[in-house]
Coordinates of C-alpha atoms and ligand atoms in Angstrom, one line a residue:
M810 CA -17.0 151.7 192.0
S811 CA -15.1 152.4 195.2
E812 CA -17.0 152.0 198.4
T813 CA -18.2 155.0 200.4
A814 CA -19.8 155.6 203.8
K815 CA -22.7 158.0 204.3
I816 CA -22.8 160.2 207.4
E817 CA -25.9 162.2 208.2
I818 CA -25.6 165.3 210.4
E819 CA -28.6 167.6 211.1
G820 CA -30.5 166.1 208.2
K821 CA -27.7 166.7 205.7
S822 CA -25.9 163.7 204.2
Y823 CA -22.2 163.5 203.4
E824 CA -20.2 160.8 201.7
F825 CA -16.7 159.6 202.6
P826 CA -14.4 157.1 201.0
V827 CA -13.9 153.7 202.5
V828 CA -10.3 152.5 202.7
T829 CA -9.7 148.7 202.4
G830 CA -6.5 147.1 203.7
S831 CA -4.8 144.1 202.1
E832 CA -6.5 141.8 204.6
N833 CA -9.9 143.4 203.8
E834 CA -10.1 145.5 206.9
K835 CA -12.1 148.6 206.4
A836 CA -11.9 152.2 207.5
I837 CA -13.9 155.3 206.8
D838 CA -11.5 158.0 205.5
I839 CA -12.6 161.1 207.4
K840 CA -9.7 163.4 206.4
K841 CA -12.2 165.9 205.0
L842 CA -14.8 165.5 207.7
R843 CA -14.2 168.7 209.6
G844 CA -13.7 170.7 206.4
T845 CA -17.1 169.6 204.9
T846 CA -19.3 169.0 208.0
G847 CA -17.7 171.2 210.7
C848 CA -17.6 168.1 213.0
I849 CA -14.7 166.1 214.4
T850 CA -14.8 162.5 215.8
I851 CA -14.3 161.7 219.4
D852 CA -12.6 158.4 220.4
P853 CA -10.7 158.5 223.8
G854 CA -8.0 155.9 223.8
F855 CA -8.3 155.7 219.9
K856 CA -10.3 152.5 220.3
N857 CA -11.8 152.9 216.8
T858 CA -9.3 155.3 215.2
G859 CA -6.7 154.3 212.6
S860 CA -3.9 156.8 212.9
T861 CA -2.2 155.6 209.7
T862 CA -2.1 152.9 207.0
S863 CA 0.9 150.6 207.6
A864 CA 2.6 147.8 205.8
I865 CA 4.6 146.5 208.8
T866 CA 2.5 144.3 211.0
Y867 CA -0.9 142.6 210.6
L868 CA -2.9 141.8 213.6
D869 CA -6.3 140.2 213.8
G870 CA -7.4 140.3 217.4
E871 CA -10.5 138.3 216.9
N872 CA -8.7 135.4 215.4
G873 CA -5.4 135.7 217.3
I874 CA -3.3 136.4 214.1
L875 CA 0.0 138.3 214.2
R876 CA 2.3 138.6 211.2
Y877 CA 5.3 140.7 210.5
R878 CA 5.5 141.8 206.9
G879 CA 3.2 138.9 206.1
Y880 CA 5.2 136.2 207.9
P881 CA 3.3 134.4 210.8
I882 CA 4.8 135.1 214.2
E883 CA 4.8 131.3 214.9
Q884 CA 7.2 130.7 212.0
L885 CA 9.5 133.6 212.8
A886 CA 9.7 132.7 216.5
E887 CA 10.5 129.1 215.6
K888 CA 13.0 129.7 212.8
A889 CA 14.4 133.2 212.6
T890 CA 17.1 135.2 214.5
F891 CA 16.2 138.4 216.1
L892 CA 18.5 140.4 213.8
E893 CA 16.8 138.8 210.8
V894 CA 13.4 139.9 212.1
A895 CA 14.8 143.4 212.9
F896 CA 15.9 143.6 209.2
L897 CA 12.6 142.3 208.0
L898 CA 10.6 144.9 210.0
I899 CA 12.8 147.8 209.1
Y900 CA 13.5 147.1 205.4
G901 CA 10.4 145.2 204.5
E902 CA 11.9 141.9 203.3
L903 CA 13.8 139.0 204.9
P904 CA 17.5 139.7 204.3
T905 CA 19.6 137.7 201.8
K906 CA 22.7 136.0 203.2
S907 CA 25.0 138.9 202.3
E908 CA 22.4 141.5 203.4
L909 CA 22.2 139.8 206.8
E910 CA 26.0 139.6 207.1
N911 CA 26.4 143.3 206.3
F912 CA 23.6 144.2 208.8
Q913 CA 25.2 142.0 211.5
E914 CA 28.6 143.5 210.9
S915 CA 27.2 147.1 211.1
I916 CA 25.4 146.3 214.4
T917 CA 28.5 144.6 215.8
K918 CA 30.7 147.5 214.9
H919 CA 28.6 150.0 216.9
T920 CA 28.0 148.1 220.2
L921 CA 30.3 150.3 222.3
V922 CA 28.9 153.5 223.9
H923 CA 31.0 156.6 224.5
E924 CA 33.1 156.4 227.6
D925 CA 31.6 159.6 228.9
M926 CA 28.3 157.9 229.3
K927 CA 29.7 155.9 232.2
Q928 CA 29.5 159.0 234.3
F929 CA 25.8 159.4 233.6
F930 CA 25.2 155.9 234.9
E931 CA 27.3 156.5 238.0
A932 CA 25.3 159.6 238.9
Y933 CA 22.1 157.6 239.3
P934 CA 21.1 156.2 242.6
A935 CA 21.5 152.4 242.8
K936 CA 17.8 152.0 243.2
A937 CA 17.0 153.9 240.0
H938 CA 14.5 152.0 237.9
P939 CA 16.3 150.8 234.8
M940 CA 13.5 152.0 232.5
G941 CA 14.1 155.6 233.8
V942 CA 17.8 155.1 233.2
M943 CA 17.2 153.6 229.7
A944 CA 14.8 156.4 228.6
S945 CA 17.4 159.0 229.6
M946 CA 20.4 157.2 228.1
V947 CA 18.6 156.6 224.7
C948 CA 17.8 160.3 224.5
S949 CA 21.4 161.2 225.7
L950 CA 22.7 159.3 222.6
S951 CA 21.4 162.2 220.5
T952 CA 23.9 164.6 222.3
F953 CA 26.8 162.4 221.2
Y954 CA 25.5 162.3 217.6
P955 CA 24.3 165.8 217.0
E956 CA 24.0 165.2 213.2
S957 CA 21.0 163.0 214.0
Q958 CA 19.0 166.1 214.8
D959 CA 19.0 167.1 211.1
P960 CA 15.6 165.8 209.7
N961 CA 16.9 166.0 206.1
R962 CA 19.9 163.6 206.4
P963 CA 20.7 161.2 203.6
K964 CA 19.4 157.6 203.8
E965 CA 22.9 156.2 204.8
A966 CA 23.1 158.5 207.8
I967 CA 19.6 157.5 209.0
D968 CA 20.6 153.8 208.5
L969 CA 23.6 154.4 210.7
T970 CA 21.4 155.9 213.5
M971 CA 19.1 152.9 213.3
H972 CA 22.0 150.5 213.5
R973 CA 23.6 152.4 216.3
L974 CA 20.4 152.1 218.3
I975 CA 20.1 148.4 217.8
A976 CA 23.8 147.9 218.6
K977 CA 23.9 150.1 221.7
L978 CA 20.6 149.3 223.4
P979 CA 21.8 145.9 224.8
T980 CA 25.0 147.6 226.0
L981 CA 23.0 150.4 227.8
A982 CA 20.6 147.8 229.2
A983 CA 23.4 145.7 230.7
M984 CA 25.2 148.8 232.0
S985 CA 22.0 149.9 233.8
Y986 CA 21.9 146.5 235.5
K987 CA 25.6 146.4 236.4
N988 CA 25.3 149.9 237.7
A989 CA 22.4 149.1 239.9
M990 CA 24.4 146.2 241.3
R991 CA 27.4 148.5 241.7
H992 CA 29.4 145.9 239.7
P993 CA 32.0 146.8 237.0
F994 CA 30.6 147.3 233.5
V995 CA 31.3 144.5 231.0
Y996 CA 32.2 145.7 227.5
P997 CA 30.6 144.2 224.4
K998 CA 32.4 141.2 222.8
N999 CA 32.1 141.4 219.1
E1000 CA 32.7 137.7 218.4
L1001 CA 29.4 136.9 220.2
G1002 CA 25.9 136.8 218.7
Y1003 CA 23.4 139.5 219.6
C1004 CA 21.7 137.6 222.4
E1005 CA 24.9 136.0 223.7
N1006 CA 26.7 139.3 223.8
F1007 CA 23.9 140.8 225.9
L1008 CA 23.9 137.8 228.3
N1009 CA 27.7 138.2 228.6
M1010 CA 27.5 141.9 229.4
M1011 CA 24.8 141.1 232.0
F1012 CA 26.3 138.1 233.8
S1013 CA 30.0 138.0 233.1
M1014 CA 32.2 139.0 236.1
P1015 CA 35.9 139.8 236.3
T1016 CA 36.2 137.1 238.9
E1017 CA 35.0 134.1 236.9
E1018 CA 34.5 132.8 233.4
Y1019 CA 31.0 133.0 232.0
T1020 CA 29.8 131.2 228.9
P1021 CA 26.2 132.1 227.8
D1022 CA 24.0 129.0 228.0
P1023 CA 22.7 128.2 224.4
V1024 CA 19.2 127.3 226.0
V1025 CA 19.1 130.8 227.6
A1026 CA 20.3 132.5 224.4
E1027 CA 17.7 130.7 222.3
A1028 CA 14.9 131.6 224.7
L1029 CA 16.0 135.2 224.7
N1030 CA 16.1 135.2 220.9
K1031 CA 12.5 133.9 220.8
L1032 CA 11.3 136.5 223.4
L1033 CA 12.8 139.4 221.5
I1034 CA 11.2 138.2 218.3
L1035 CA 7.8 137.9 220.0
H1036 CA 8.1 141.5 221.2
A1037 CA 9.5 143.0 218.0
D1038 CA 6.4 144.8 216.8
H1039 CA 2.8 145.1 217.5
E1040 CA 1.5 147.8 215.1
Q1041 CA -0.1 151.0 216.5
N1042 CA 0.1 150.3 220.3
C1043 CA 0.8 152.9 222.9
S1044 CA 4.6 153.1 222.6
A1045 CA 4.7 152.7 218.8
S1046 CA 2.1 155.5 218.4
T1047 CA 4.2 157.6 220.8
V1048 CA 7.3 157.0 218.7
R1049 CA 5.4 158.0 215.5
I1050 CA 3.8 161.1 217.0
V1051 CA 7.1 162.4 218.6
G1052 CA 8.9 161.6 215.4
S1053 CA 6.2 163.5 213.4
S1054 CA 7.4 166.8 214.9
Q1055 CA 10.8 165.9 213.3
A1056 CA 12.3 165.2 216.7
N1057 CA 15.4 163.0 216.1
L1058 CA 15.2 159.2 216.2
Y1059 CA 16.9 158.9 219.6
A1060 CA 14.4 161.3 221.2
S1061 CA 11.5 159.5 219.5
I1062 CA 12.7 156.0 220.7
S1063 CA 13.3 157.4 224.2
A1064 CA 9.7 158.5 224.3
G1065 CA 8.7 155.0 223.2
V1066 CA 10.7 153.6 226.1
S1067 CA 8.8 155.9 228.5
A1068 CA 5.4 154.9 227.1
L1069 CA 6.3 151.2 227.4
W1070 CA 7.2 151.6 231.1
G1071 CA 3.6 151.9 232.3
P1072 CA 2.1 148.8 233.9
L1073 CA -0.9 148.8 231.5
H1074 CA 1.7 148.4 228.6
G1075 CA 5.2 146.8 228.8
G1076 CA 5.5 147.3 232.6
A1077 CA 2.9 144.6 232.9
N1078 CA 5.6 141.9 232.8
Q1079 CA 7.1 143.2 236.0
A1080 CA 3.6 143.7 237.5
V1081 CA 2.7 140.1 236.8
I1082 CA 5.6 138.6 238.8
E1083 CA 5.0 141.1 241.6
M1084 CA 1.3 140.0 241.6
L1085 CA 2.1 136.3 241.6
D1086 CA 4.6 136.8 244.5
K1087 CA 2.0 138.8 246.4
I1088 CA -0.6 136.1 245.9
Q1089 CA 1.8 133.4 247.0
A1090 CA 2.9 135.4 250.1
D1091 CA -0.8 136.0 250.9
G1092 CA -1.4 132.2 251.1
G1093 CA -2.2 131.5 247.5
D1094 CA -6.0 131.9 247.7
L1095 CA -6.6 132.4 244.0
E1096 CA -10.4 132.6 244.2
K1097 CA -10.0 135.7 246.5
W1098 CA -7.7 137.5 244.0
V1099 CA -10.0 136.7 241.1
A1100 CA -12.9 138.1 243.1
K1101 CA -10.9 141.2 243.8
A1102 CA -10.1 141.6 240.1
K1103 CA -13.9 141.4 239.3
D1104 CA -14.9 143.9 242.1
K1105 CA -15.4 147.3 240.5
N1106 CA -14.8 149.0 243.8
D1107 CA -11.3 147.4 244.1
P1108 CA -8.6 148.9 241.9
F1109 CA -6.9 145.5 241.6
R1110 CA -6.7 144.0 238.1
L1111 CA -5.3 140.7 237.1
M1112 CA -2.0 141.8 235.5
G1113 CA -1.2 140.0 232.3
F1114 CA -4.9 139.6 231.5
G1115 CA -6.7 141.5 228.8
H1116 CA -5.6 143.3 225.7
R1117 CA -6.9 146.2 223.7
V1118 CA -7.0 144.2 220.5
Y1119 CA -6.8 140.5 221.3
K1120 CA -10.3 139.5 222.4
N1121 CA -9.9 135.8 221.8
F1122 CA -6.3 134.8 222.5
D1123 CA -2.9 136.4 222.2
P1124 CA -0.8 134.2 219.8
R1125 CA 2.4 135.4 221.5
A1126 CA 1.1 134.1 224.9
K1127 CA 0.5 130.7 223.3
I1128 CA 4.1 130.5 222.1
I1129 CA 5.5 131.9 225.3
K1130 CA 3.5 129.5 227.5
K1131 CA 5.1 126.6 225.6
A1132 CA 8.6 128.2 225.6
C1133 CA 8.2 128.7 229.4
D1134 CA 7.6 125.0 230.0
D1135 CA 10.5 124.1 227.7
V1136 CA 13.0 126.6 229.3
L1137 CA 12.1 125.7 232.8
E1138 CA 12.5 122.0 232.0
K1139 CA 15.8 122.4 230.2
L1140 CA 17.2 124.6 232.9
G1141 CA 15.8 122.3 235.6
V1142 CA 14.1 125.3 237.3
E1143 CA 11.0 124.8 239.5
D1144 CA 9.1 128.0 240.0
P1145 CA 6.0 128.0 242.2
A1146 CA 5.0 131.2 240.4
L1147 CA 4.5 129.1 237.3
D1148 CA 2.0 126.8 239.2
I1149 CA 0.1 129.8 240.5
A1150 CA 0.1 131.3 237.0
K1151 CA -1.3 128.2 235.5
K1152 CA -4.0 127.8 238.2
L1153 CA -4.9 131.5 237.9
E1154 CA -5.2 131.2 234.2
K1155 CA -7.5 128.2 234.5
I1156 CA -9.8 129.8 237.1
A1157 CA -10.0 133.1 235.1
L1158 CA -10.7 131.4 231.8
E1159 CA -13.7 129.5 233.3
D1160 CA -15.1 132.6 234.9
P1161 CA -17.9 134.3 233.0
Y1162 CA -16.6 137.8 234.0
F1163 CA -13.3 137.1 232.0
V1164 CA -15.0 135.1 229.2
E1165 CA -17.7 137.8 228.5
R1166 CA -15.1 140.6 228.4
G1167 CA -12.7 138.6 226.2
L1168 CA -9.9 138.8 228.9
Y1169 CA -7.2 136.2 228.1
P1170 CA -3.6 136.0 229.3
N1171 CA -1.4 138.3 227.2
V1172 CA 2.2 138.1 226.2
D1173 CA 3.3 139.5 229.6
F1174 CA 1.6 136.8 231.6
Y1175 CA 4.3 134.2 231.0
S1176 CA 7.3 136.3 229.8
G1177 CA 8.2 137.3 233.3
I1178 CA 8.4 133.7 234.4
I1179 CA 10.9 132.9 231.6
Y1180 CA 12.9 136.1 232.4
K1181 CA 13.1 135.0 236.0
A1182 CA 14.3 131.6 235.0
L1183 CA 17.0 133.3 232.9
N1184 CA 18.1 135.1 236.0
I1185 CA 17.0 138.5 234.7
P1186 CA 16.0 140.6 237.7
T1187 CA 12.3 141.7 237.9
E1188 CA 13.0 145.4 237.4
M1189 CA 14.8 144.6 234.1
F1190 CA 11.8 142.8 232.6
T1191 CA 10.4 145.9 230.8
V1192 CA 13.9 146.7 229.6
M1193 CA 13.9 143.3 228.0
F1194 CA 10.6 144.1 226.3
A1195 CA 12.2 147.4 225.1
L1196 CA 15.2 145.5 223.6
G1197 CA 12.7 143.4 221.6
R1198 CA 10.4 146.2 220.6
L1199 CA 13.2 148.5 219.3
P1200 CA 13.2 147.3 215.6
G1201 CA 9.4 147.7 215.6
W1202 CA 9.6 151.3 216.9
I1203 CA 12.3 152.0 214.3
A1204 CA 10.3 150.5 211.5
Q1205 CA 7.2 152.5 212.6
W1206 CA 9.3 155.8 212.7
K1207 CA 10.8 155.1 209.3
E1208 CA 7.4 154.3 207.7
M1209 CA 6.0 157.5 209.2
V1210 CA 8.9 159.6 207.8
E1211 CA 8.8 157.8 204.3
N1212 CA 5.0 158.3 204.2
K1213 CA 5.6 162.0 204.8
E1214 CA 2.9 161.9 207.5
P1215 CA 1.8 165.3 208.9
I1216 CA 2.6 166.3 212.5
G1217 CA 0.4 164.3 214.9
R1218 CA -2.1 166.8 216.5
P1219 CA -5.5 165.5 217.6
R1220 CA -8.4 167.8 218.2
Q1221 CA -10.8 167.9 221.2
I1222 CA -14.3 168.9 222.2
Y1223 CA -13.9 171.7 224.8
T1224 CA -16.2 171.2 227.8
G1225 CA -14.9 174.0 230.1
E1226 CA -16.3 177.4 231.0
N1227 CA -17.5 179.8 228.3
Q1228 CA -15.9 183.2 228.1
R1229 CA -16.0 185.2 231.4
D1230 CA -14.3 188.3 232.7
Y1231 CA -11.3 188.3 235.0
V1232 CA -12.3 189.2 238.6
S1233 CA -9.6 190.9 240.8
I1234 CA -8.5 188.9 243.9
D1235 CA -10.1 191.1 246.5
K1236 CA -13.6 190.6 244.8
R1237 CA -13.4 186.7 244.6
Ligands
ACO2075 N1 -8.5 142.4 235.3 C1 -9.8 142.6 235.6 N2 -10.7 143.3 234.8 C2 -10.2 143.7 233.6 C3 -8.8 143.5 233.2 C4 -8.0 142.8 234.1 N3 -6.7 142.6 233.8 N4 -8.6 144.0 232.0 C5 -9.8 144.6 231.6 N5 -10.8 144.4 232.6 C6 -12.2 144.7 232.5 C7 -12.4 146.2 232.7 O1 -12.6 146.5 234.1 C8 -13.6 146.5 231.9 O2 -14.7 146.0 232.5 P1 -16.2 146.7 232.4 O3 -16.5 146.6 230.9 O4 -17.1 146.0 233.3 O5 -16.0 148.1 232.8 C9 -13.4 145.6 230.7 O6 -12.6 144.5 231.2 C10 -12.7 146.2 229.5 O7 -11.4 146.7 230.0 P2 -10.8 148.1 229.4 O8 -9.9 148.6 230.5 O9 -11.9 149.0 229.0 O10 -10.1 147.6 228.2 P3 -8.9 148.3 227.4 O11 -8.8 147.8 226.1 O12 -9.0 149.8 227.6 O13 -7.6 147.9 228.3 C11 -5.7 146.7 229.1 C12 -6.7 146.9 227.9 C13 -5.1 148.0 229.5 C14 -4.6 145.8 228.6 C15 -6.4 146.0 230.3 O14 -7.0 144.8 229.9 C16 -5.5 145.8 231.5 O15 -5.4 146.8 232.3 N6 -4.9 144.6 231.6 C17 -3.9 144.4 232.7 C18 -2.6 145.1 232.4 C19 -1.8 144.3 231.3 O16 -1.7 143.1 231.4 N7 -1.3 145.1 230.3 C20 -0.4 144.5 229.3 C21 -1.1 144.6 228.0 S1 -0.2 143.8 226.7 C22 1.0 144.8 226.3 O17 0.9 146.0 226.4 C23 2.2 144.2 225.9

């Protein structure tokens, strides 16, 4: 007998099926709720709403578990390459040797962007935030590949769009940085690995030789893997919902980039470093800043703390904290921001306000410190997050299309005025 849930409304009882996931998570299937009861559910921020069933990422916020396609994040971050993880997320299985070679070859072949795109970059002010540039550039790719706008394309054509995106995003990211510096663009080098190529496009100059440091490339590989997917978060849900209207993949990913930009989501990594710098410049009185974060009349929040689903610990933060120590030691970097971050973490974790609310450091708390050590400028931190999250967004979009999910269209409970008659302006 399959499980059901009973809902009673105005003395009448209704039964709804219960859906059970492969890790035994349960949901009440209310697809027929409005049709049978006339009611809808209300859940601002979708705190209790499952928008889909998904076989991509499993996340248990209470126990700090994160797995991509069943593989623990700890193992992937330790042993895999970012492109291997991208393949896993998108196609569902770890690639065989030849599958990975073909995938890498396809990605490598498409790293160049159309020369005309250079003019778009040059038209932006030097101070343009790179996330604004990235969102526009990703959407602009659709204008160079108009065939991507056909929702009924064959699988091979969709694969090509997905590969183009993975190939071109690092090129666009590095171009947005070089443009902000008003430095010449560096073209992709196809003999380099994915992370090395990105570092080369970011830091190579016509005036001197640049060889990507393997420590830096390895740290970047790990960070990209840690960011690669996180199930139905704000940006992934955005990608799915935009894609559900059959908007093309470039437009859907561009919407994801915009959603990620906010400081409550991916923009938090930039906000964390700005906060740590501010605390340091203010004399480093951590008790004062923790008190501000607790004060409900003060809009200040401890950036990098708290998470919608992790209420115990964020497994990515654990891995990043260790990686942060390793990278700083290997590169011989001493960053006072790291000391402040560690002290802040200690104070907050002992404070009942944070403990009671399950507020722990999230992935963004330490990632900014590593990016800083890798010489990535603060405004580029969220772009780095977007590079990592891209395969996740693609996988979420692909699953939504393959599941033939209906267009995303929530309902509402209207609380405005009832019908009233128009009053002409001289009588108001
Ligand atoms: N500092 C101080 N108080 C906080 C913080 C914080 N960082 N985060 C949450 N709280 C408090 C809230 O004021 C609220 O208190 P109350 O119950 O007394 O009203 C309680 O904790 C619950 O917070 P909500 O905002 O309701 O939780 P929600 O799940 O909606 O928000 C979020 C999660 C947005 C991540 C929040 O914790 C936050 O703003 N954190 C700082 C920004 C950040 O680091 N974002 C990155 C998230 S990770 C990612 O997207 C990759």
